[in-house]
XYZ file of N, CA and C in Angstrom:
504
model
N 22.092 -0.234 21.384
C 21.213 -1.083 20.454
C 21.623 -1.864 19.791
N 20.543 -3.092 19.981
C 20.807 -4.261 19.223
C 19.666 -4.868 18.331
N 19.962 -4.840 17.282
C 18.838 -4.898 16.055
C 18.638 -6.797 16.009
N 19.068 -7.189 16.816
C 18.731 -9.044 16.802
C 17.253 -9.313 16.717
N 16.470 -8.324 17.950
C 15.355 -8.391 17.964
C 14.364 -8.023 16.421
N 14.864 -7.044 15.897
C 14.427 -7.081 14.598
C 14.698 -7.869 13.484
N 15.714 -8.266 13.317
C 16.377 -9.175 12.454
C 15.674 -10.591 12.598
N 15.287 -10.854 13.719
C 14.319 -11.946 14.022
C 13.086 -11.969 13.784
N 12.395 -10.971 13.366
C 10.959 -10.542 13.492
C 10.656 -10.934 11.726
N 9.338 -11.102 11.657
C 8.817 -11.381 10.330
C 9.261 -10.299 9.443
N 8.870 -10.745 8.088
C 9.414 -9.838 7.053
C 8.609 -8.379 7.222
N 7.081 -8.551 7.142
C 6.481 -7.514 7.283
C 6.848 -6.546 8.307
N 7.165 -7.071 9.650
C 7.789 -5.869 10.524
C 9.062 -5.416 10.178
N 9.987 -6.152 9.831
C 11.304 -5.545 9.115
C 10.773 -4.396 8.433
N 9.774 -4.644 7.532
C 9.608 -3.542 6.395
C 8.936 -2.316 7.070
N 7.863 -2.770 7.938
C 7.319 -1.651 8.458
C 8.340 -0.591 9.462
N 9.478 -1.244 10.234
C 9.913 -0.320 11.016
C 11.175 0.152 9.967
N 11.782 -0.512 9.118
C 12.808 0.581 8.535
C 12.074 1.396 7.575
N 11.030 1.219 7.032
C 10.309 2.391 6.519
C 10.026 3.432 7.374
N 9.488 3.103 8.480
C 9.102 4.110 9.500
C 10.466 4.791 9.966
N 11.504 4.222 10.209
C 12.679 5.000 10.747
C 13.273 5.710 9.296
N 13.327 5.570 8.206
C 13.366 6.271 6.993
C 12.390 7.559 6.885
N 11.208 7.242 7.205
C 10.194 8.117 6.902
C 10.451 9.236 8.253
N 10.973 8.746 9.297
C 11.161 9.681 10.316
C 12.417 10.839 10.115
N 13.458 9.991 9.652
C 14.558 10.842 9.284
C 14.598 11.959 8.229
N 13.603 11.218 6.948
C 13.477 12.133 5.852
C 12.406 12.907 6.010
N 11.192 12.660 7.115
C 10.542 13.700 7.297
C 10.960 14.850 7.792
N 11.948 14.533 8.977
C 12.442 15.709 9.680
C 13.243 16.506 8.726
N 14.061 16.124 7.784
C 14.719 16.856 6.755
C 13.840 17.916 5.894
N 12.376 17.380 5.518
C 11.505 17.820 4.733
C 10.988 18.931 5.417
N 10.845 18.883 6.824
C 9.912 19.845 7.383
C 10.943 21.060 7.675
N 12.219 20.858 7.766
C 13.092 21.855 8.227
C 13.749 22.846 6.814
N 13.281 21.818 5.598
C 14.061 22.488 4.652
C 13.151 23.670 3.956
N 13.890 24.434 3.279
C 13.226 25.620 2.454
C 11.940 25.030 1.650
N 10.751 25.289 1.804
C 9.762 24.981 1.103
C 9.441 25.434 -0.256
N 8.642 24.608 -0.898
C 8.505 24.881 -2.462
C 9.349 24.633 -3.679
N 10.568 24.368 -3.179
C 11.633 23.925 -4.076
C 11.600 22.550 -4.789
N 12.297 22.173 -6.091
C 11.975 21.095 -6.761
C 12.627 19.964 -5.293
N 13.777 20.332 -4.594
C 14.239 19.409 -4.141
C 13.071 19.027 -2.810
N 12.277 19.929 -2.431
C 11.557 19.735 -1.060
C 10.256 18.751 -1.694
N 9.821 19.006 -2.979
C 8.930 18.062 -3.822
C 9.126 16.869 -4.054
N 10.424 16.597 -4.446
C 10.962 15.207 -4.557
C 10.988 14.581 -3.241
N 11.691 15.201 -2.545
C 11.767 14.541 -1.050
C 10.371 14.478 -0.369
N 9.551 15.183 -0.499
C 8.265 15.132 -0.288
C 7.636 13.806 -0.596
N 7.655 13.562 -1.946
C 7.156 12.676 -2.748
C 7.705 11.308 -1.945
N 9.011 11.345 -1.938
C 9.661 9.811 -1.209
C 9.107 9.757 0.086
N 8.935 10.752 0.690
C 8.111 10.291 2.125
C 7.082 10.135 2.114
N 5.955 10.440 0.950
C 4.750 10.048 1.067
C 4.717 8.334 0.818
N 5.674 8.277 -0.179
C 5.761 6.658 -0.559
C 6.227 5.869 0.682
N 7.132 6.339 1.400
C 7.610 5.653 2.509
C 6.350 5.481 3.684
N 5.611 6.624 3.716
C 4.415 6.465 4.819
C 3.421 5.819 4.318
N 3.332 5.506 3.114
C 2.350 4.603 2.287
C 2.650 3.303 2.521
N 3.846 2.947 2.411
C 4.592 1.776 3.119
C 4.446 1.055 4.305
N 4.781 2.261 5.439
C 4.453 2.220 6.567
C 2.933 1.340 6.813
N 2.091 2.713 6.382
C 0.670 2.334 6.700
C 0.452 0.842 6.144
N 0.326 0.445 4.951
C 0.144 -0.689 4.424
C 0.713 -1.581 5.145
N 2.014 -1.717 5.381
C 2.610 -2.895 5.949
C 2.044 -3.137 7.483
N 1.702 -1.996 8.056
C 1.003 -2.198 9.349
C -0.075 -3.381 9.454
N -0.857 -3.403 8.419
C -2.029 -4.335 7.949
C -1.659 -5.737 8.130
N -0.381 -6.249 7.489
C 0.389 -7.243 7.734
C 0.648 -7.852 9.246
N 0.665 -6.922 10.399
C 1.099 -7.042 11.587
C -0.241 -7.312 12.257
N -0.367 -8.337 13.061
C -1.425 -8.595 13.653
C -1.140 -9.114 15.145
N -0.286 -8.377 15.967
C 0.259 -9.148 17.405
C -0.601 -8.660 18.377
N -1.185 -7.479 18.286
C -2.173 -6.864 19.281
C -3.582 -7.161 18.684
N -4.239 -8.107 18.951
C -5.568 -8.350 18.230
C -6.807 -7.862 19.265
N -7.435 -6.938 18.720
C -8.566 -6.617 19.641
C -9.855 -6.702 18.579
N -10.004 -6.503 17.347
C -10.904 -6.722 16.543
C -10.529 -7.656 15.222
N -10.695 -8.924 15.341
C -10.234 -9.640 14.452
C -8.459 -9.566 14.671
N -7.971 -9.535 13.731
C -6.421 -9.570 13.572
C -6.345 -7.982 13.591
N -7.089 -7.116 13.974
C -6.621 -5.668 14.116
C -6.801 -5.032 15.431
N -6.162 -3.890 15.756
C -6.377 -3.137 16.924
C -6.325 -1.882 16.557
N -6.531 -1.062 17.657
C -6.528 0.401 17.708
C -5.444 1.254 16.547
N -4.470 0.601 16.556
C -3.140 1.061 16.012
C -3.251 0.996 14.524
N -4.353 0.311 14.109
C -4.578 0.221 12.530
C -5.739 1.229 12.065
N -6.496 1.677 13.005
C -6.797 3.059 12.810
C -6.032 4.235 12.336
N -4.828 4.346 13.097
C -4.072 5.053 12.664
C -3.518 5.000 11.317
N -3.527 3.655 11.171
C -2.939 3.436 9.410
C -3.942 4.199 8.612
N -5.052 4.035 8.746
C -6.214 4.444 8.235
C -6.320 5.808 8.009
N -5.907 6.573 9.152
C -5.688 8.070 9.476
C -4.477 8.702 8.450
N -3.611 7.689 8.659
C -2.436 8.236 7.658
C -2.561 8.063 6.189
N -3.201 7.128 5.903
C -3.623 7.130 4.265
C -4.523 8.352 4.113
N -5.500 8.121 4.675
C -6.428 9.549 4.285
C -5.683 11.006 4.454
N -5.211 11.115 5.570
C -4.074 12.145 5.464
C -3.300 12.483 4.634
N -2.641 11.484 3.982
C -1.509 11.729 2.881
C -2.596 12.377 1.403
N -3.732 11.680 1.471
C -4.909 11.903 0.459
C -4.950 13.511 0.354
N -5.453 13.767 1.502
C -5.775 15.142 1.941
C -4.706 16.163 1.590
N -3.389 15.938 2.300
C -2.488 16.691 2.146
C -2.048 16.893 0.631
N -1.926 16.076 -0.224
C -1.653 16.038 -1.555
C -2.713 17.034 -2.359
N -3.893 16.600 -2.079
C -5.097 17.227 -2.779
C -4.955 18.846 -2.158
N -4.528 19.040 -1.004
C -4.530 20.506 -0.516
C -3.598 21.245 -1.416
N -2.272 20.718 -1.663
C -1.281 21.224 -2.374
C -1.530 21.335 -3.696
N -2.377 20.574 -4.343
C -2.644 20.402 -5.513
C -3.540 21.880 -6.144
N -4.607 21.928 -5.107
C -5.315 23.060 -4.978
C -4.617 24.213 -4.626
N -3.567 24.377 -4.229
C -2.768 25.659 -3.658
C -3.156 26.094 -2.308
N -3.588 25.114 -1.559
C -3.989 25.455 -0.244
C -2.583 24.855 0.651
N -1.727 25.703 0.732
C -0.367 25.489 1.340
C -0.523 25.263 2.858
N -1.656 26.318 3.410
C -1.816 25.893 4.912
C -2.173 24.738 5.281
N -3.306 24.053 4.488
C -3.879 23.062 4.774
C -2.978 21.627 4.744
N -2.085 21.930 3.668
C -1.218 21.080 3.423
C -0.054 20.735 4.215
N 0.572 22.065 5.036
C 1.327 22.141 5.841
C 0.853 21.587 7.409
N -0.524 21.572 7.752
C -1.364 21.276 8.849
C -1.155 19.581 8.666
N -1.667 18.855 7.420
C -1.732 17.848 7.405
C -0.161 16.799 7.475
N 0.348 17.674 6.875
C 2.007 17.028 6.924
C 2.524 17.059 8.248
N 2.225 17.936 8.993
C 2.842 18.217 10.491
C 1.936 17.081 11.425
N 0.599 17.225 11.058
C -0.045 16.236 11.858
C 0.383 14.775 11.690
N 0.550 14.343 10.150
C 1.057 13.021 10.055
C 2.531 12.765 10.670
N 3.364 13.637 10.699
C 4.583 13.521 10.997
C 4.539 13.194 12.698
N 3.807 14.164 13.103
C 3.962 14.107 14.642
C 3.218 13.067 15.229
N 1.665 12.845 14.830
C 1.085 11.980 14.969
C 1.423 10.146 14.779
N 1.508 10.115 13.386
C 1.871 8.907 12.680
C 3.220 8.467 12.860
N 4.087 9.194 13.026
C 5.803 8.882 13.382
C 5.864 8.821 14.681
N 5.966 10.248 15.178
C 6.438 10.528 16.667
C 5.818 9.880 17.783
N 4.589 9.920 17.943
C 3.507 9.474 18.622
C 3.387 8.102 18.539
N 2.804 7.697 17.469
C 3.123 5.971 17.258
C 4.316 5.431 17.469
N 5.392 6.200 16.971
C 6.820 5.393 17.327
C 7.189 5.388 18.720
N 6.640 6.540 19.582
C 7.115 6.569 20.975
C 6.059 5.395 21.659
N 5.079 4.829 21.083
C 4.296 3.553 21.716
C 5.214 2.377 21.459
N 6.072 2.369 20.415
C 6.694 1.406 20.061
C 7.716 1.042 21.214
N 8.192 1.785 21.525
C 9.471 2.058 22.698
C 9.109 1.702 24.020
N 7.840 1.355 24.311
C 7.157 0.972 25.635
C 7.738 -0.451 26.060
N 8.244 -0.518 27.258
C 8.869 -1.821 27.749
C 7.860 -3.146 27.217
N 8.468 -4.200 26.651
C 7.840 -5.305 26.402
C 7.542 -5.259 24.887
N 7.704 -4.132 24.386
C 7.632 -4.250 22.878
C 8.890 -4.413 21.883
N 8.941 -4.950 20.697
C 10.098 -5.226 20.139
C 10.998 -4.140 19.918
N 10.560 -2.986 19.669
C 11.255 -1.797 19.287
C 12.086 -0.953 20.543
N 11.627 -1.776 21.747
C 12.191 -1.374 23.096
C 13.485 -2.193 23.251
N 13.132 -3.515 22.824
C 14.311 -4.182 23.117
C 15.547 -3.835 21.937
N 15.092 -3.347 20.823
C 16.216 -3.220 19.613
C 16.927 -1.388 20.253
N 16.026 -0.706 20.587
C 16.667 0.399 21.021
C 17.473 0.522 22.422
N 16.902 -0.153 23.310
C 17.072 -0.170 24.742
C 18.177 -0.952 24.939
N 18.700 -1.755 24.302
C 19.187 -3.205 24.864
C 20.594 -2.869 25.734
N 21.483 -1.841 25.412
C 22.415 -1.384 26.017
C 22.275 -0.998 27.237
N 20.879 -0.646 27.741
C 20.613 -0.215 29.075
C 20.663 1.209 29.598
N 20.950 2.015 28.727
C 21.041 3.478 28.736
C 21.526 4.699 27.997
N 22.647 4.213 27.398
C 23.258 4.867 26.530
C 22.454 5.211 25.018
N 21.605 4.482 24.430
C 20.601 4.428 23.515
C 19.579 5.268 24.054
N 19.057 4.672 25.054
C 18.020 5.693 25.747
C 18.172 7.072 25.884
N 19.407 7.389 26.156
C 19.863 8.998 26.293
C 19.981 9.750 24.922
N 20.446 8.858 24.015
C 20.779 9.585 22.676
C 19.374 9.486 22.081
N 18.483 8.516 22.165
C 16.846 8.633 21.598
C 16.229 9.850 22.078
N 16.380 10.046 23.297
C 15.620 11.215 24.285
C 16.088 12.419 23.674
N 17.486 12.583 23.297
C 18.087 13.615 22.807
C 17.331 14.021 21.220
N 17.620 12.700 20.396
C 17.261 12.773 19.115
C 15.373 13.565 18.943
N 14.822 12.838 20.098
C 13.637 13.171 20.129
C 13.140 14.443 20.584
N 14.085 14.967 21.384
C 14.111 16.557 21.964
C 14.363 17.329 20.691
N 15.668 17.120 20.110
C 15.972 17.913 18.583
C 14.794 18.094 17.702
N 14.177 16.763 17.457
C 13.145 16.909 16.562
C 11.986 17.857 17.259
N 11.221 17.642 18.119
C 10.393 18.457 18.767
C 10.610 19.973 18.693
N 11.983 20.138 19.302
C 12.571 21.497 19.209
C 12.268 22.235 17.646
N 13.029 21.230 16.585
C 12.931 21.745 15.562
C 11.178 22.048 14.727
N 10.598 20.888 15.334
C 9.064 21.318 14.681
C 8.349 22.418 15.396
N 8.861 22.688 16.765
C 8.423 24.005 17.439
C 8.976 25.289 16.571
N 10.201 25.430 16.397
C 10.800 26.406 15.431
C 9.891 26.580 14.098
N 9.986 25.449 13.585
C 9.160 25.574 12.243
C 7.553 25.911 12.344
N 7.152 25.847 13.347
C 5.809 26.314 13.465
C 5.631 27.848 14.158
N 6.517 27.965 14.981
C 6.662 29.551 15.246
C 7.205 30.146 13.914
N 8.022 29.991 13.491
C 8.359 30.613 12.137
C 7.276 30.715 11.112
N 6.799 29.775 10.930
C 5.294 29.962 9.909
C 4.304 30.765 10.666
N 3.966 30.712 11.877
C 2.968 31.815 12.495
C 3.620 33.227 12.277
N 4.924 33.362 12.615
C 5.441 34.721 12.061
C 5.401 35.303 10.912
N 5.449 34.319 10.074
C 5.459 34.625 8.448
C 3.904 35.147 8.141
N 2.808 34.492 8.743
C 1.673 34.352 8.447
C 1.084 36.030 9.072
N 1.904 36.237 9.973
C 1.368 37.699 10.906
C 1.823 38.689 9.955
N 3.284 38.484 9.928
C 4.053 39.745 9.368
C 4.035 39.821 7.843
N 3.581 38.613 7.190
C 3.848 38.641 5.595
C 5.081 38.806 5.144
N 6.078 38.395 5.753
C 7.465 38.308 5.415
C 8.124 36.997 5.495
N 9.216 36.939 4.961
C 9.819 35.791 5.169
C 11.048 35.639 6.297
N 10.775 34.777 7.347
C 11.688 34.636 8.297
C 12.730 33.571 8.304
């Protein structure tokens, strides 16, 4: 791993990348922890704040221009902002199922899927993460696999709870 490419980037890209990495880490913790606790709510609010920074900072990044200064990735930023609003409204209305669905969709789509695209060859984060030629790639793949396994377990546990009406 070599952060030189990120440090040499414009401030908007640095803010965007650091916020996204923090949101990925915090989101993993929030998704895996016990739900409904004060800590879950506090960390969830921090995650929402980070996601707002990630989405808004993307509009200051215009390296791939398709529609004026914007590209299709900016549609994901709009989706993220809308999804955050929907998730908050759902939980305020007591609709835990809709809240969970929105949060998991945002985490997996706006962070994991979009983050995977930033790791493609020729992209800035590819240069940062894979600079050592393989060790970091292996560790990154392991990390992604662990996150996906944790999300799978979380979803499966939620389905079992819905079916059985018990806490698993």
